[in-house]
Amino acid sequence: DAKTTQPNSMESNEEEPVHLPCNHSTISGTDYIHWYRQLPSQGPEYVIHGLTSNVNNRMASLAIAEDRKSSTLILHRATLRDAAVYYCILRDWGYNAGNMLTFGGGTRLMVKP
Amino acid sequence: SAVISQKPSRDICQRGTSLTIQCQVDSQVTMMFWYRQQPGQSLTLIATANQGSEATYESGFVIDKFPISRPNLTFSTLTVSNMSPEDSSIYLCSVEETPTDTQYFGPGTRLTVL
């Protein structure tokens, strides 16, 4: 699987937007970009995913660079509940031997009141 | 979205013993997975639990240490055998929902081995 690189940690103020970057310079044409987050003492939860175009859902937005070598998860208004570890993961849509997720170190987001 | 429960939520065990963790899903799913999260670390896939056949293990994990059962499309168990303190981790099961390709995770089982 192609590798992703994320900052170890970031800080944000409550009710401000947060931009979480992810570099994936070796991404292949069939890799989807997935984001999951893990709140304290919980299992990971799905946030969003995309292939080439920017994506929006009720939780966040995903901005994908034109060359697909980087992406940014955008939380429009951070709340204290958004404090979590955010994982950027590449998944090959053509991979049919288990569809496993390969977790890297992620970014620990801290939200200050 | 699938709802997943795990039992037990936590346990403290003596070295040399075994613990079986249960994972129950509220709907039928094809793909189920077991992950381990060591203290302060990210998640590592242990194996894919296949219904009706042997589990598929990732490098570094073997069936004798982590036997897995998958008797039907809503249930799986992971056993941590002959435990040592190094097995102290959070063990999580997850399921894959198609066609969204989204994985849903259980709350985890926090295991401490003394």
Coordinates of C-alpha atoms in Angstrom, one line a residue:
Chain A
D1 CA 0.0 0.0 0.0
A2 CA 1.1 3.5 -0.7
K3 CA 2.3 5.5 2.4
T4 CA 0.8 8.6 3.9
T5 CA 2.6 11.3 5.9
Q6 CA 0.8 13.4 8.5
P7 CA 1.9 15.8 11.2
N8 CA 2.0 14.1 14.6
S9 CA -0.2 16.7 16.3
M10 CA -2.1 20.0 15.7
E11 CA -3.9 22.4 17.8
S12 CA -7.0 24.4 17.1
N13 CA -9.3 26.8 18.9
E14 CA -12.9 25.8 19.4
E15 CA -15.3 27.0 16.7
E16 CA -12.5 27.8 14.2
P17 CA -11.8 25.8 11.0
V18 CA -9.2 23.1 11.1
H19 CA -7.2 22.0 8.1
L20 CA -5.5 18.6 8.6
P21 CA -2.9 17.8 5.9
C22 CA -1.9 14.5 4.4
N23 CA 0.9 13.8 1.9
H24 CA 0.7 10.7 -0.3
S25 CA 3.2 11.3 -3.1
T26 CA 3.3 7.6 -4.1
I27 CA -0.5 7.3 -4.5
S28 CA -1.6 5.1 -7.4
G29 CA -4.4 5.9 -9.8
T30 CA -6.7 3.4 -8.1
D31 CA -6.1 4.5 -4.5
Y32 CA -9.0 6.1 -2.7
I33 CA -8.1 8.6 0.1
H34 CA -9.9 7.7 3.3
W35 CA -10.1 9.5 6.6
Y36 CA -10.9 7.9 9.9
R37 CA -10.7 9.4 13.4
Q38 CA -10.4 7.8 16.8
L39 CA -11.9 9.6 19.7
P40 CA -10.4 8.9 23.2
S41 CA -11.2 5.3 24.4
Q42 CA -13.2 4.5 21.3
G43 CA -12.7 2.5 18.1
P44 CA -12.0 4.5 14.9
E45 CA -14.9 6.0 13.0
Y46 CA -15.2 6.8 9.3
V47 CA -15.1 10.5 8.4
I48 CA -14.9 10.8 4.6
H49 CA -13.3 9.5 1.5
G50 CA -12.7 10.5 -2.1
L51 CA -10.8 9.7 -5.3
T52 CA -10.2 12.9 -7.3
S53 CA -12.9 15.4 -6.7
N54 CA -13.4 17.3 -3.4
V55 CA -16.0 15.8 -1.2
N56 CA -18.3 17.1 1.5
N57 CA -20.4 15.4 4.1
R58 CA -22.0 16.4 7.4
M59 CA -18.8 15.8 9.3
A60 CA -16.1 17.3 7.1
S61 CA -14.8 18.3 3.7
L62 CA -12.0 16.6 1.8
A63 CA -9.9 18.7 -0.5
I64 CA -7.7 16.7 -2.9
A65 CA -4.9 18.2 -4.8
E66 CA -5.0 18.2 -8.6
D67 CA -2.0 15.8 -8.8
R68 CA -3.5 13.7 -5.9
K69 CA -0.2 13.7 -4.0
S70 CA -1.8 15.5 -1.1
S71 CA -5.1 16.0 0.5
T72 CA -6.6 18.1 3.4
L73 CA -9.4 17.2 5.7
I74 CA -11.3 20.3 6.7
L75 CA -13.4 20.6 9.8
H76 CA -15.4 23.8 9.3
R77 CA -16.0 24.6 13.0
A78 CA -14.0 22.6 15.5
T79 CA -15.7 21.5 18.7
L80 CA -14.2 20.0 21.8
R81 CA -15.7 16.7 20.6
D82 CA -13.5 16.8 17.5
A83 CA -10.4 16.2 19.6
A84 CA -9.2 12.9 18.3
V85 CA -6.5 11.2 16.3
Y86 CA -7.2 11.6 12.6
Y87 CA -5.9 8.9 10.2
C88 CA -5.4 9.4 6.5
I89 CA -5.4 6.1 4.7
L90 CA -5.0 5.0 1.1
R91 CA -7.1 2.1 -0.2
D92 CA -6.8 0.5 -3.6
W93 CA -10.3 0.0 -4.9
G94 CA -9.0 -2.8 -7.0
Y95 CA -7.6 -4.7 -4.0
N96 CA -9.8 -7.7 -3.4
A97 CA -7.8 -9.7 -0.9
G98 CA -9.4 -8.3 2.3
N99 CA -9.9 -4.6 1.9
M100 CA -7.9 -4.0 5.1
L101 CA -7.1 -0.6 6.4
T102 CA -3.4 0.2 7.0
F103 CA -3.2 2.8 9.8
G104 CA -0.3 5.1 10.0
G105 CA 0.5 7.3 13.0
G106 CA -2.2 9.8 12.4
T107 CA -2.5 13.4 13.6
R108 CA -3.6 14.1 17.2
L109 CA -5.9 17.1 17.1
M110 CA -6.2 19.1 20.3
V111 CA -9.1 21.6 20.5
K112 CA -8.8 24.5 22.9
P113 CA -11.9 26.1 24.4
Chain B
S1 CA -24.3 1.9 9.5
A2 CA -23.4 -1.4 11.3
V3 CA -23.5 -1.5 15.1
I4 CA -20.8 -3.6 16.6
S5 CA -20.5 -4.8 20.2
Q6 CA -17.6 -6.5 21.8
K7 CA -17.3 -8.6 25.0
P8 CA -15.7 -8.2 27.3
S9 CA -15.0 -4.5 27.3
R10 CA -11.9 -5.0 29.4
D11 CA -10.2 -7.8 31.3
I12 CA -7.2 -8.4 33.5
C13 CA -5.6 -11.8 33.0
Q14 CA -2.7 -13.8 34.3
R15 CA 0.2 -14.8 32.0
G16 CA -0.2 -18.2 30.5
T17 CA -4.0 -18.1 30.3
S18 CA -6.2 -17.5 27.3
L19 CA -9.0 -15.0 26.6
T20 CA -11.7 -15.2 24.0
I21 CA -13.1 -11.9 22.7
Q22 CA -16.5 -11.8 21.1
C23 CA -17.6 -9.5 18.3
Q24 CA -21.3 -9.2 17.4
V25 CA -22.7 -7.2 14.5
D26 CA -26.3 -6.1 14.1
S27 CA -26.5 -7.1 10.4
Q28 CA -25.0 -9.7 8.1
V29 CA -21.6 -8.7 6.8
T30 CA -19.1 -10.4 4.5
M31 CA -15.9 -8.9 5.8
M32 CA -14.8 -8.9 9.4
F33 CA -11.4 -7.9 10.7
W34 CA -9.5 -8.0 14.0
Y35 CA -7.0 -5.3 14.9
R36 CA -4.7 -4.8 17.8
Q37 CA -3.7 -1.4 19.2
Q38 CA -0.8 -1.5 21.6
P39 CA -0.5 1.3 24.2
G40 CA 0.1 4.7 22.6
Q41 CA 0.3 3.1 19.1
S42 CA -1.8 3.0 16.0
L43 CA -3.9 0.0 14.9
T44 CA -2.4 -3.1 13.3
L45 CA -4.4 -5.7 11.5
I46 CA -4.2 -9.2 13.0
A47 CA -6.4 -11.1 10.5
T48 CA -9.4 -11.2 8.3
A49 CA -12.1 -13.4 9.7
N50 CA -13.6 -15.4 6.8
Q51 CA -17.0 -17.0 7.2
G52 CA -16.8 -20.8 6.6
S53 CA -13.1 -20.9 6.2
E54 CA -9.9 -20.2 8.1
A55 CA -8.9 -16.7 8.9
T56 CA -6.3 -14.9 6.8
Y57 CA -3.5 -13.7 9.1
E58 CA -1.1 -10.8 8.5
S59 CA 2.6 -11.1 8.8
G60 CA 3.7 -11.5 12.4
F61 CA 0.4 -13.1 13.6
V62 CA -0.2 -16.8 13.7
I63 CA -3.2 -19.0 14.2
D64 CA -1.8 -20.8 17.2
K65 CA -1.5 -17.5 19.1
F66 CA -4.7 -15.8 17.8
P67 CA -7.2 -18.4 16.8
I68 CA -10.3 -16.9 15.2
S69 CA -13.7 -18.3 14.6
R70 CA -16.4 -17.0 12.2
P71 CA -19.4 -19.3 12.5
N72 CA -21.8 -17.0 10.7
L73 CA -22.2 -13.5 9.1
T74 CA -22.9 -11.6 12.3
F75 CA -20.4 -13.1 14.8
S76 CA -16.7 -13.7 15.3
T77 CA -14.3 -14.5 18.1
L78 CA -10.7 -13.9 18.6
T79 CA -8.7 -15.8 21.2
V80 CA -5.5 -14.5 22.7
S81 CA -3.7 -17.7 23.7
N82 CA -0.9 -18.3 26.3
M83 CA -0.9 -14.6 27.1
S84 CA 2.2 -12.6 28.2
P85 CA 2.4 -9.0 29.3
E86 CA 3.4 -8.1 25.7
D87 CA -0.2 -9.0 24.7
S88 CA -1.6 -6.1 26.8
S89 CA -3.4 -4.1 24.1
I90 CA -6.8 -3.0 22.9
Y91 CA -8.3 -5.5 20.5
L92 CA -10.9 -4.2 18.0
C93 CA -13.1 -5.9 15.5
S94 CA -14.4 -4.1 12.5
V95 CA -16.7 -4.9 9.6
E96 CA -16.7 -3.7 6.0
E97 CA -20.0 -2.3 4.6
T98 CA -20.5 -2.5 0.9
P99 CA -20.9 -0.8 -1.4
T100 CA -19.7 2.2 0.6
D101 CA -16.4 0.5 1.4
T102 CA -16.7 2.0 4.9
Q103 CA -15.4 0.1 7.9
Y104 CA -17.1 0.3 11.2
F105 CA -15.3 -0.5 14.4
G106 CA -16.4 -2.0 17.7
P107 CA -15.6 -0.2 21.0
G108 CA -12.6 -2.5 21.6
T109 CA -11.6 -4.8 24.4
R110 CA -8.9 -3.5 26.7
L111 CA -6.7 -6.4 27.8
T112 CA -4.1 -6.2 30.6
V113 CA -1.9 -9.2 31.2
L114 CA -0.1 -9.4 34.5

